[in-house]
Tab-separated table of C-alpha atoms in Angstrom:
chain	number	residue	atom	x	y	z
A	1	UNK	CA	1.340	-4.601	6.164
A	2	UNK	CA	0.924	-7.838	4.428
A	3	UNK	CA	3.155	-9.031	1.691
A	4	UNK	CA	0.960	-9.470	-1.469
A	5	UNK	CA	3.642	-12.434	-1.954
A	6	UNK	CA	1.412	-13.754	0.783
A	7	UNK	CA	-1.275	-13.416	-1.262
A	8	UNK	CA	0.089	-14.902	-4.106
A	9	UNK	CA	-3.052	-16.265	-6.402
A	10	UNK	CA	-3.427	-12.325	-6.957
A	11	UNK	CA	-2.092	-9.475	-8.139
A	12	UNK	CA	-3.742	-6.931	-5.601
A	13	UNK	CA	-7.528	-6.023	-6.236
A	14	UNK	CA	-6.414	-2.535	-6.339
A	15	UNK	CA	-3.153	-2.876	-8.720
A	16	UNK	CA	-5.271	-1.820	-12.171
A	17	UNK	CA	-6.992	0.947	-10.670
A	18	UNK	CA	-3.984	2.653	-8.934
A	19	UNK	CA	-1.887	2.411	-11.792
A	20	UNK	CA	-4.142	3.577	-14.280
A	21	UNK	CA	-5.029	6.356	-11.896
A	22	UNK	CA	-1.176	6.656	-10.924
A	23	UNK	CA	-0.262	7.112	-14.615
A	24	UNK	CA	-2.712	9.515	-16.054
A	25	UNK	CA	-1.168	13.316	-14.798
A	26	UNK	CA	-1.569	14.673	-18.024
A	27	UNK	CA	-4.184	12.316	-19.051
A	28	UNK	CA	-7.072	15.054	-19.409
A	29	UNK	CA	-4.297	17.484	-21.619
A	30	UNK	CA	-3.390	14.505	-24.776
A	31	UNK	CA	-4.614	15.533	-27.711
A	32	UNK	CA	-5.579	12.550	-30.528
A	33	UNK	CA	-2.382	12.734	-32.461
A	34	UNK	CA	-2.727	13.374	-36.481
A	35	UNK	CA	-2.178	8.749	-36.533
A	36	UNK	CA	-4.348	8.303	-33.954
A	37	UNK	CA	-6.680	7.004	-35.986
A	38	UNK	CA	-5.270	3.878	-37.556
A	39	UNK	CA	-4.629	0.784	-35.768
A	40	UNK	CA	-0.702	0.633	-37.199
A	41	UNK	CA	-0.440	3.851	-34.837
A	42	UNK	CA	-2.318	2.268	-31.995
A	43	UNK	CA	0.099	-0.834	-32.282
A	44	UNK	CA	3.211	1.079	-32.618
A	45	UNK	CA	2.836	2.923	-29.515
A	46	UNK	CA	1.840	-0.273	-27.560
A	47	UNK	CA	4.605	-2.307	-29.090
A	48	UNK	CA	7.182	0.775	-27.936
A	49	UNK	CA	5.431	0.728	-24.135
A	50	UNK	CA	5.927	-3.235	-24.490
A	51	UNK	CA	9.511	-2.665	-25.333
A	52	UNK	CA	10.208	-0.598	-22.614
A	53	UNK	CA	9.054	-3.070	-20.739
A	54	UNK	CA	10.933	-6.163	-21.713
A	55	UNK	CA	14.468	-3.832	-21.360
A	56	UNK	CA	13.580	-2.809	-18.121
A	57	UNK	CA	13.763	-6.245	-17.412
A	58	UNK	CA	10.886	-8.235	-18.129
A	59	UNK	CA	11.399	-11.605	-20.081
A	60	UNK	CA	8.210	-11.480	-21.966
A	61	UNK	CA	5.252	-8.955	-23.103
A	62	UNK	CA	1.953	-10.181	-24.375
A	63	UNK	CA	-0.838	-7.261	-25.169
A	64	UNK	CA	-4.179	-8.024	-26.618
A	65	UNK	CA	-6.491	-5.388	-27.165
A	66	UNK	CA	-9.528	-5.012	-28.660
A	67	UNK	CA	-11.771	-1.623	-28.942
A	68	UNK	CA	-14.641	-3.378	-31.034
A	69	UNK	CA	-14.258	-1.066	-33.873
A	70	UNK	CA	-12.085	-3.860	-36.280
A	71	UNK	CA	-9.526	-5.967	-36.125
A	72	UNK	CA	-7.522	-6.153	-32.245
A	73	UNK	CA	-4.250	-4.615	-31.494
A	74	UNK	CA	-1.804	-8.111	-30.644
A	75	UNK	CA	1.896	-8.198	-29.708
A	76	UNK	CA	4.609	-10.178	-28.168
A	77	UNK	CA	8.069	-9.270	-26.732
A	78	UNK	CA	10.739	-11.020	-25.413
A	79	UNK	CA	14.242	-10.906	-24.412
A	80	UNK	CA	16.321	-12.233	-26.458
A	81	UNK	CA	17.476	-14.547	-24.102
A	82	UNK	CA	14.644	-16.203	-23.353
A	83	UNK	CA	14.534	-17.367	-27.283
A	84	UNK	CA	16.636	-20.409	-26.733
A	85	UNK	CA	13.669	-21.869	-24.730
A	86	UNK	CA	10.862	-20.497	-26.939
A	87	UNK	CA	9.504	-17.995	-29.643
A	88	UNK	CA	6.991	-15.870	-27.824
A	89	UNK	CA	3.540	-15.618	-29.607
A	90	UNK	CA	0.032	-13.666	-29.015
A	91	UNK	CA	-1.408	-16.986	-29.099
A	92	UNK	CA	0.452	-18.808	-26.517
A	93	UNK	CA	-1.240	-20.084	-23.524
A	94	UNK	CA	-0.167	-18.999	-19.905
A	95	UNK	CA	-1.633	-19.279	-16.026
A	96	UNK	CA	-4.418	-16.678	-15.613
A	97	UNK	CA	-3.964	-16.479	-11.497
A	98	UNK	CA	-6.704	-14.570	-9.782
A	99	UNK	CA	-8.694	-14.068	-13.406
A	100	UNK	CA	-10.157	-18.157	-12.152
A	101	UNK	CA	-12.254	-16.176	-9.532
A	102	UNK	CA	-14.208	-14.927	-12.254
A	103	UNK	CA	-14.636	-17.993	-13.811
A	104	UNK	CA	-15.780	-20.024	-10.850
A	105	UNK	CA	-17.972	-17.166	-9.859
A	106	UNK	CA	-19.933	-17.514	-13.077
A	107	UNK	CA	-20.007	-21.620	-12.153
A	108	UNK	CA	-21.885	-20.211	-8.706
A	109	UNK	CA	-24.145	-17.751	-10.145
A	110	UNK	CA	-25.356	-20.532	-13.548
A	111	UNK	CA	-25.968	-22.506	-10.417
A	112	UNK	CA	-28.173	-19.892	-9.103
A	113	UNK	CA	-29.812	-19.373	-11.799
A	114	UNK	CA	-30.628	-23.015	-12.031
A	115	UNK	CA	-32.013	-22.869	-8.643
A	116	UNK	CA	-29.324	-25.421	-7.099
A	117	UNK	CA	-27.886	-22.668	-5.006
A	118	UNK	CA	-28.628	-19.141	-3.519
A	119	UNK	CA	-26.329	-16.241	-2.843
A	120	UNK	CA	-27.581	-16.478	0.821
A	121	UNK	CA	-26.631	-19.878	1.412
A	122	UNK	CA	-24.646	-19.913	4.215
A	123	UNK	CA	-21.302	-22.055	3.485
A	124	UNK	CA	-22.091	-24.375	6.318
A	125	UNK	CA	-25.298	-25.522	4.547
A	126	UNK	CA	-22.655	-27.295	2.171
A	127	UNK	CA	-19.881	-27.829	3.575
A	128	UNK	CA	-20.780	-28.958	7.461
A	129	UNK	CA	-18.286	-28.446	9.711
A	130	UNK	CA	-15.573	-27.649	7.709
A	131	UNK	CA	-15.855	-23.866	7.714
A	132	UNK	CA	-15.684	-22.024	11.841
A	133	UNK	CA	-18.659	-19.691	11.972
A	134	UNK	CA	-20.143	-21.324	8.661
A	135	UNK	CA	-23.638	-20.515	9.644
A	136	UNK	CA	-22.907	-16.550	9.410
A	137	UNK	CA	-20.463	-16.796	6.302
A	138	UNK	CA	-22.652	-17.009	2.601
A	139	UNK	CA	-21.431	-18.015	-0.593
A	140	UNK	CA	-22.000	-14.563	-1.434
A	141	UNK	CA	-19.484	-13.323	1.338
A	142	UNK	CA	-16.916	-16.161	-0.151
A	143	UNK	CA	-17.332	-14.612	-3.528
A	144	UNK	CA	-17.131	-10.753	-2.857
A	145	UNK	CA	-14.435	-11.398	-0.111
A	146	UNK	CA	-16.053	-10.207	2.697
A	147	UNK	CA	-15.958	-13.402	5.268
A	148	UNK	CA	-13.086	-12.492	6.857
A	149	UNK	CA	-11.234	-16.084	6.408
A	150	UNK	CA	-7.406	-15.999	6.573
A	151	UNK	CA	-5.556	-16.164	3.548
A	152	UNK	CA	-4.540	-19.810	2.937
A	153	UNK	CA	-1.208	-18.762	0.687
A	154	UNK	CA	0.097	-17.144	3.882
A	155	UNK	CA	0.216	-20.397	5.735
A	156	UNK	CA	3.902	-21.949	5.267
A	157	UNK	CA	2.836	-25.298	4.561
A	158	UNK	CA	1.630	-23.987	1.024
A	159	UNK	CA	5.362	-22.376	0.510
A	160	UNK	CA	6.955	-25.157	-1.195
A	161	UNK	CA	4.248	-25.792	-3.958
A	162	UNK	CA	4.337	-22.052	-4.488
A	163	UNK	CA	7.867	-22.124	-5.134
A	164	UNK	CA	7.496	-25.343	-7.030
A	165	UNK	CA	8.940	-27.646	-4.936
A	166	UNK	CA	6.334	-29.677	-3.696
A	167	UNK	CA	4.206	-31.100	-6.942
A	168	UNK	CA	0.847	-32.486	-4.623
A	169	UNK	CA	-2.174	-31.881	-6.367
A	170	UNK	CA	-4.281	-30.148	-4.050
A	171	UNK	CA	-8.146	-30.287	-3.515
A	172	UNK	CA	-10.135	-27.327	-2.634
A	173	UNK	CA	-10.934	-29.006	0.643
A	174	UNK	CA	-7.036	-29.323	1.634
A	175	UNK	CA	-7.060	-25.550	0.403
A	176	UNK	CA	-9.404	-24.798	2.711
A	177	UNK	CA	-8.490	-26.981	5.838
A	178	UNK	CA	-5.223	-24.819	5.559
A	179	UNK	CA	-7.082	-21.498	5.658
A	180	UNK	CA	-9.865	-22.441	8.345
A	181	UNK	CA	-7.043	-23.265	10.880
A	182	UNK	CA	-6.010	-19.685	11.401
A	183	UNK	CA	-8.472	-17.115	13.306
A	184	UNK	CA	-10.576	-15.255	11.058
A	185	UNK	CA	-9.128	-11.122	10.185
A	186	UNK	CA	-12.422	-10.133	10.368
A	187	UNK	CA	-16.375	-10.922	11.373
A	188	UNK	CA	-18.593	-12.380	8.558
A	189	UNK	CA	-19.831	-9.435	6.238
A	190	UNK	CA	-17.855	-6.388	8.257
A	191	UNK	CA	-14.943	-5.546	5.806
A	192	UNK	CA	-13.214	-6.284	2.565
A	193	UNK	CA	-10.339	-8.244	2.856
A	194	UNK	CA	-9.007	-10.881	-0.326
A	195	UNK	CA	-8.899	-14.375	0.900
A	196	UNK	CA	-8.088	-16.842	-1.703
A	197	UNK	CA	-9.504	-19.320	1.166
A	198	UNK	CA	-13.287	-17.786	0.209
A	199	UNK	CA	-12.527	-19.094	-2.928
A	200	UNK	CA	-11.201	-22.476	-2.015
A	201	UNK	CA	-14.270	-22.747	-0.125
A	202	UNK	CA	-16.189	-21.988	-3.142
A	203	UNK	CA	-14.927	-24.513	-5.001
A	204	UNK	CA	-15.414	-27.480	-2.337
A	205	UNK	CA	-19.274	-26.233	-2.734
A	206	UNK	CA	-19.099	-26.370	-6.837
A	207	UNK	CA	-17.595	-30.205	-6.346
A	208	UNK	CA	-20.173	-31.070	-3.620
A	209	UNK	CA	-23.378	-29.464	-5.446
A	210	UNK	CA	-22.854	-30.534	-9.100
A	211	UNK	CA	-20.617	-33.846	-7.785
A	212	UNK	CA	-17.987	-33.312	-10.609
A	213	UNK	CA	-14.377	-31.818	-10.286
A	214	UNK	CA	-13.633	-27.808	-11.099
A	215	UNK	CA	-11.485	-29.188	-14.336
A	216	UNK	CA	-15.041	-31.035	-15.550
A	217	UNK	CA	-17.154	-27.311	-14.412
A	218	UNK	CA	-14.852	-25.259	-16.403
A	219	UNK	CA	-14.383	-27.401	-19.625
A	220	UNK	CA	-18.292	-28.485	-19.706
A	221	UNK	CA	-20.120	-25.204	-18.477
A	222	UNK	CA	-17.616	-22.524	-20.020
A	223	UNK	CA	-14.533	-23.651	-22.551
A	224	UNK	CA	-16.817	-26.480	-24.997
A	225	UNK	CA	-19.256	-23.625	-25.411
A	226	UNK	CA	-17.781	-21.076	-25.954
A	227	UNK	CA	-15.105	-22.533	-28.328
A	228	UNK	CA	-12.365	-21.990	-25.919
A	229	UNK	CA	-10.134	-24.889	-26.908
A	230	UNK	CA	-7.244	-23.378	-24.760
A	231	UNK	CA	-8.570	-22.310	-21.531
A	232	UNK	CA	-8.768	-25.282	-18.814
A	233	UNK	CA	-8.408	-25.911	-14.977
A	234	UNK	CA	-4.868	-27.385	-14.085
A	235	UNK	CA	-4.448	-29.623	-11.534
A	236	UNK	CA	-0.714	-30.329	-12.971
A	237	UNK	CA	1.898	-28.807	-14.420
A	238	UNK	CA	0.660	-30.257	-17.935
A	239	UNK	CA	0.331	-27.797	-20.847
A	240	UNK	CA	-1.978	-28.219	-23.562
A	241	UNK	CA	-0.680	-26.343	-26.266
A	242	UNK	CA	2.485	-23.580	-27.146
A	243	UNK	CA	2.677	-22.168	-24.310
A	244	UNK	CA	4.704	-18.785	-22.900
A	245	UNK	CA	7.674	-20.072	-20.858
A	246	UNK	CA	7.447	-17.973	-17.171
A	247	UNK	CA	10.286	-16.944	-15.313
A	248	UNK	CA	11.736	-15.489	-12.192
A	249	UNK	CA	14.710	-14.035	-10.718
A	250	UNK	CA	17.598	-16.742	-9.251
A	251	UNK	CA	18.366	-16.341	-5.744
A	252	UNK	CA	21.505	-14.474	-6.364
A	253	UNK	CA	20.157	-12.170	-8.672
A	254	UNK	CA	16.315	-11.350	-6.453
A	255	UNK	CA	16.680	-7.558	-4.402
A	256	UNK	CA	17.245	-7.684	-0.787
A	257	UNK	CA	13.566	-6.820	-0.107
A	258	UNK	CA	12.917	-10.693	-0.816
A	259	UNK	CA	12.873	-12.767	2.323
A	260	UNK	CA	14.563	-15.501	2.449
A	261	UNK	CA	12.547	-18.404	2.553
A	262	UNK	CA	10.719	-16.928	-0.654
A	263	UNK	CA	14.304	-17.211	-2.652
A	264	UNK	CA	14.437	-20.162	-4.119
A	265	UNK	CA	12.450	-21.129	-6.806
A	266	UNK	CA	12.377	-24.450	-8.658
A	267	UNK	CA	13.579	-24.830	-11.945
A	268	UNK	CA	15.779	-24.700	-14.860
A	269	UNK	CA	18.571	-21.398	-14.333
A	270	UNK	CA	18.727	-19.194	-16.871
A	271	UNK	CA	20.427	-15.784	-17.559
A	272	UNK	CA	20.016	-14.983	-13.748
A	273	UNK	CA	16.545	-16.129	-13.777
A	274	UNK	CA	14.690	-19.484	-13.424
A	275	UNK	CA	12.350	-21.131	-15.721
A	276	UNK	CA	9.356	-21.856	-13.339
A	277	UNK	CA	6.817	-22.586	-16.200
A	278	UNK	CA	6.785	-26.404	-15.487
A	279	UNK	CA	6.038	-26.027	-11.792
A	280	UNK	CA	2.611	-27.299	-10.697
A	281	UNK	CA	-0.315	-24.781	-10.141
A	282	UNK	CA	-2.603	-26.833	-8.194
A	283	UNK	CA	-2.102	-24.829	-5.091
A	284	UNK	CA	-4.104	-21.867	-7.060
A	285	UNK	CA	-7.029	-24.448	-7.133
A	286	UNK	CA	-10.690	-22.606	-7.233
A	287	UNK	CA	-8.586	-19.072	-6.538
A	288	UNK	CA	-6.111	-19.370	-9.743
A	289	UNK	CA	-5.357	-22.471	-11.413
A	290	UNK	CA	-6.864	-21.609	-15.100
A	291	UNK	CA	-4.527	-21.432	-18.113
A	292	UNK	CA	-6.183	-19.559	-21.247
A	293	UNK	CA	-4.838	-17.535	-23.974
A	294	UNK	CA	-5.393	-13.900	-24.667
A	295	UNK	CA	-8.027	-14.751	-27.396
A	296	UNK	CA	-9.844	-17.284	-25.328
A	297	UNK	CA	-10.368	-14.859	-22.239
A	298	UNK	CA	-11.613	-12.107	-24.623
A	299	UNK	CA	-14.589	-14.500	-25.703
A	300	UNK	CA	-14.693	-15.563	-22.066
A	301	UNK	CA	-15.118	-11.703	-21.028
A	302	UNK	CA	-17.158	-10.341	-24.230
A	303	UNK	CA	-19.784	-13.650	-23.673
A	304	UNK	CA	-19.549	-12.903	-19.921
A	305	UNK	CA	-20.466	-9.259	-19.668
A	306	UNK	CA	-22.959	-9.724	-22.956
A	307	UNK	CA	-25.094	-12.197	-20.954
A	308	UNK	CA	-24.451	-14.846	-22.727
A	309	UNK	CA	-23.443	-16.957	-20.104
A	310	UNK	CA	-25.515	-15.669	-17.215
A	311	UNK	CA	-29.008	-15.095	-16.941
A	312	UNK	CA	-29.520	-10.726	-16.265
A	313	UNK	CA	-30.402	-11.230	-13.015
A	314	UNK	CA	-26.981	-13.013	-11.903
A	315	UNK	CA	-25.338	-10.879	-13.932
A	316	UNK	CA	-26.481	-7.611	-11.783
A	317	UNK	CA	-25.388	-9.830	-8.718
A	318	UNK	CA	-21.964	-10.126	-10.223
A	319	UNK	CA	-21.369	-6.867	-10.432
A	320	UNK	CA	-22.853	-5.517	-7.399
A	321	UNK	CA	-20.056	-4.263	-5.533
A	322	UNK	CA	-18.399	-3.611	-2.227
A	323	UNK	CA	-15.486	-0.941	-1.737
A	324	UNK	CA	-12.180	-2.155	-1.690
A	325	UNK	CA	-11.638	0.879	0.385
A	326	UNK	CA	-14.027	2.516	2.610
A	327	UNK	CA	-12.746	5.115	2.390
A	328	UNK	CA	-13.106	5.741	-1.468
A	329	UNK	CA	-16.945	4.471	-1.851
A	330	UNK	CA	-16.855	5.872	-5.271
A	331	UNK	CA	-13.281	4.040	-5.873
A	332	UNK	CA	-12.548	0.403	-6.569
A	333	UNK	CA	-15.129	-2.260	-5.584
A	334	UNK	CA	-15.330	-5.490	-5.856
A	335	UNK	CA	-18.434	-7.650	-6.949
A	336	UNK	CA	-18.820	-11.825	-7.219
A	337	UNK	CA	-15.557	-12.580	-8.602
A	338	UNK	CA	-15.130	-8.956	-10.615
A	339	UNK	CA	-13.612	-6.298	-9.714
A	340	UNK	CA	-14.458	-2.368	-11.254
A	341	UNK	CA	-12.802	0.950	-11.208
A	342	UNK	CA	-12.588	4.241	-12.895
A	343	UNK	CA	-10.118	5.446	-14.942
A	344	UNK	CA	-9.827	9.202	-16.871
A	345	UNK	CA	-10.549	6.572	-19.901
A	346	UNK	CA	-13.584	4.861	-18.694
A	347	UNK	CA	-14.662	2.413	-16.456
A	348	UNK	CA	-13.152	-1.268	-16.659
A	349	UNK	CA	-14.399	-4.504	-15.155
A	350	UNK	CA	-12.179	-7.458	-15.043
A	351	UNK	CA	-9.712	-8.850	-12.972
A	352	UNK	CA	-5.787	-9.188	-12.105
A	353	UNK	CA	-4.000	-12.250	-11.729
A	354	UNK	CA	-0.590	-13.341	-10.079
A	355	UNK	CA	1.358	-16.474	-10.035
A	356	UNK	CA	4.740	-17.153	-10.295
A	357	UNK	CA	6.140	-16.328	-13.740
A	358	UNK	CA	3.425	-15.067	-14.771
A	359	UNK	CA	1.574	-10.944	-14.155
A	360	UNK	CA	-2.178	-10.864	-15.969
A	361	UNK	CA	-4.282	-8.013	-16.406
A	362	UNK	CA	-7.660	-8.922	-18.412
A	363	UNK	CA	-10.222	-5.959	-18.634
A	364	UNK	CA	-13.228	-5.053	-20.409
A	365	UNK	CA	-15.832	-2.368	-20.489
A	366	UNK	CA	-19.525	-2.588	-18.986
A	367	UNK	CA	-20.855	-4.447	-22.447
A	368	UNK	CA	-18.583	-6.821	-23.555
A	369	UNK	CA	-17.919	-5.292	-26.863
A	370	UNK	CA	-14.402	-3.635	-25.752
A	371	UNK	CA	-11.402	-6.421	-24.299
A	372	UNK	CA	-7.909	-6.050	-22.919
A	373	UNK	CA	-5.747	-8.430	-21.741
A	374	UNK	CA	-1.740	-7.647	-20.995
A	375	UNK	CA	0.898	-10.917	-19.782
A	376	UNK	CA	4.043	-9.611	-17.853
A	377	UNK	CA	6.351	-13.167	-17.707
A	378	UNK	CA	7.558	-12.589	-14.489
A	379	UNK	CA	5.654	-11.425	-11.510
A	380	UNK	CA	7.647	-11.502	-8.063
A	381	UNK	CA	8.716	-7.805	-9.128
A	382	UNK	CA	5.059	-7.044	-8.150
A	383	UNK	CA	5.135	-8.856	-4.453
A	384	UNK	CA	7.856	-7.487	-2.787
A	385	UNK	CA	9.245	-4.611	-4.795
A	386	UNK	CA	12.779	-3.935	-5.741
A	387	UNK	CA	12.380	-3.111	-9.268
A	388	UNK	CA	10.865	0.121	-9.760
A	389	UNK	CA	12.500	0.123	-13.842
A	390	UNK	CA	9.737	-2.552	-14.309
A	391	UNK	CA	6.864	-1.443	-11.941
A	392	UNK	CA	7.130	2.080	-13.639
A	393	UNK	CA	7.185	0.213	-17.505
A	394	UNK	CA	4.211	-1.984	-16.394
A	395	UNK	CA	2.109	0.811	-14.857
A	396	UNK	CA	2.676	2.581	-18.016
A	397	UNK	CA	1.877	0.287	-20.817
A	398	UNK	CA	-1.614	-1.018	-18.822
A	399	UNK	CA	-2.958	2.301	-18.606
A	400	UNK	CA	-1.672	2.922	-22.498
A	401	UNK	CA	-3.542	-0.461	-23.242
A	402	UNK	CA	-7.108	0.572	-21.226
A	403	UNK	CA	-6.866	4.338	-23.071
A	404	UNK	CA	-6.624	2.092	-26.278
A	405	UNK	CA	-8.898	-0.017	-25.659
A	406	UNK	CA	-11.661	2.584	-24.792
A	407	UNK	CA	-10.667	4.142	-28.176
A	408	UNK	CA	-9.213	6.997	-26.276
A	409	UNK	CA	-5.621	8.213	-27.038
A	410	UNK	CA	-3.008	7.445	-25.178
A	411	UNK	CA	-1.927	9.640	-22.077
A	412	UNK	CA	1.283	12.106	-22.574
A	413	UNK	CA	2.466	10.194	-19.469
A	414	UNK	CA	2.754	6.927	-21.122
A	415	UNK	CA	4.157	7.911	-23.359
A	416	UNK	CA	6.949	9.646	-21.302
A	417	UNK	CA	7.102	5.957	-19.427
């Protein structure tokens, strides 16, 4: 089994689903409480899950969630250790990992729309020669993760920048030269399997097409209109604004699961942990390198899944799905930078996202009018195990926070988390 460490743009496709699912034994029993109608009571019960969380050892907790009925359920929790190096707040910005796939794949499809590229493009048409077997692979194989192309962050040469010590600004086309260099896992268009180098592909074809960088595609196309003055592509380890400080466990203090060449993190040491929220993440490029804030990536998903930023027609391609598992047709699936799954409480789309310091989870229901978004500040917990006090806090407040967000109480076995 791969190490999802290896993978480490993403928290796995299948890590909302399965906890949700996980959590919800007694799901189908809760009974609205006599409080469950007022938002106070909706954010009490959150801020206790969040709690839980931070003293089973996570440094920081940030929960946005909006139902669309009035105003959205926002907290923050933090150790009080991490205070010396800042006040946690709803509104801080932090790396979004994986959650960039959805963004670029909206770049692909307004492109499609525009008539500047098609779905069954095949990626050599763009990229010649750089992609083995790029006359069978499409962009819409990159996007739904079904080319088969190694994994780029398992490579070793990408180790250092994931740990922070190696500051090079990558390009999408380095990304990808890494990738391409192993054997492909699988034949074009046979199985499911995440490859962050699909997406590093992806984003060599958004520079070649429109001839501007991703950091240009994202600001011009997505943040200036839709107000999102917080939500950019980072090619450095520059932050624009306030910002929630990201952190993970010291080398002395990480469980024996942990390899170790994946021990050492860069960074300033504190309280058994270090402070990795000025490393670089460039190495994300196309696959995970946008920062937002909770608020910004609820517009971002409500305009998204509204139509306001793709034409119908894409937007059906986006969510047009392919099992995760073939053996669970009716299970997770993933579309063109989206993944979907169903819960007791409804069905989410969205996406998961995992780098270094920092665990997101950013849902939303089939219109747009319902949002979700949950920050964990530390996320190697998730990558090679070894702290189950944590995994079983997370699981519980995410499926506490997609019950709340479908306006549907929270399960007995949340609450029991």
């Amino acid at each position: 089994m791969r190490s999802r460490l290896l993978r480490t743009v993403t928290a796995s496709a299948l890590t909302v689903s399965l906890a949700v699912a996980a959590a919800f034994p007694a799901a189908a029993a809760a009974t609205p409480s006599a409080a469950w109608s007022g938002t106070e009571a909706r954010r009490a019960q959150l801020q206790q899950l969040a709690r839980k969380l931070v003293d089973a050892g996570a440094p920081g907790v940030i929960v946005r969630v909006d139902d669309g009925r009035g105003r959205p359920v926002e907290i923050a929790e933090q150790a009080t250790w991490t205070r010396r190096d800042h006040l946690l707040k709803v509104g801080d910005e932090f790396r979004m990992g994986s959650n960039t796939k959805t963004m670029m794949a909206t770049l692909v499809l307004q492109l499609v729309a525009e008539g500047k590229l098609a779905l069954t493009d095949p990626v050599e048409r763009w990229l010649p020669g750089k992609v083995p077997n790029g006359k069978a692979i499409t962009l819409r194989m990159l996007l739904n993760h079904t080319s088969g192309l190694f994994d780029y962050t398992e490579d070793a040469a990408v180790r250092p920048s994931i740990l922070g010590k190696d500051r090079r600004r990558w390009t999408p086309a380095e990304l990808l030269a890494v990738g391409v260099k192993h054997d492909p896992l699988s034949a074009p268009g046979t199985e499911w399997s995440y490859s962050n180098t699909g997406y590093a592909a992806i984003g060599a074809v958004l520079e070649r097409v429109t001839g501007r960088s991703l950091a240009d595609l994202v600001r011009d196309r997505i943040a200036r209109p839709l107000g999102l003055n917080h939500t950019y592509f980072a090619t450095d380890s520059t932050w624009r604004g306030p910002h929630a400080h990201g952190y993970e466990l010291d080398a002395a203090h990480m469980p024996p699961s942990v390899p170790a060449e994946f021990r050492h993190f860069a960074g300033a040491r504190r309280n058994g942990h270090v402070d990795v929220s000025g490393n670089a993440p460039g190495w994300g490029g196309a696959a995970g390198a946008v920062v937002s804030t909770t608020q910004d990536w609820a517009r971002f998903s409500t305009a998204l899944t509204s139509g306001k930023l793709l034409p119908a027609a894409q937007l059906a391609q986006m969510r047009t799905t392919v099992p995760v598992d073939p053996r669970q047709p009716d299970g997770p699936g993933y579309g063109l930078g989206i993944q979907t799954g169903p819960t007791p409480c409804g069905t989410f789309w969205g996406h998961d996202g995992g780098m270094p310091g920092y665990l997101t989870t950013s849902v939303t229901d089939r219109t747009g009018s319902r949002t979700a978004t949950v920050l964990i500040s530390t996320e190697f917990w998730s990558e090679f195990g070894g702290a189950p006090k944590i995994a079983k806090a997370a699981q519980a407040l995410q499926s506490a926070v997609i019950c709340t967000m479908f306006g549907k109480p929270v399960p007995a076995a949340a609450h029991a988390g």
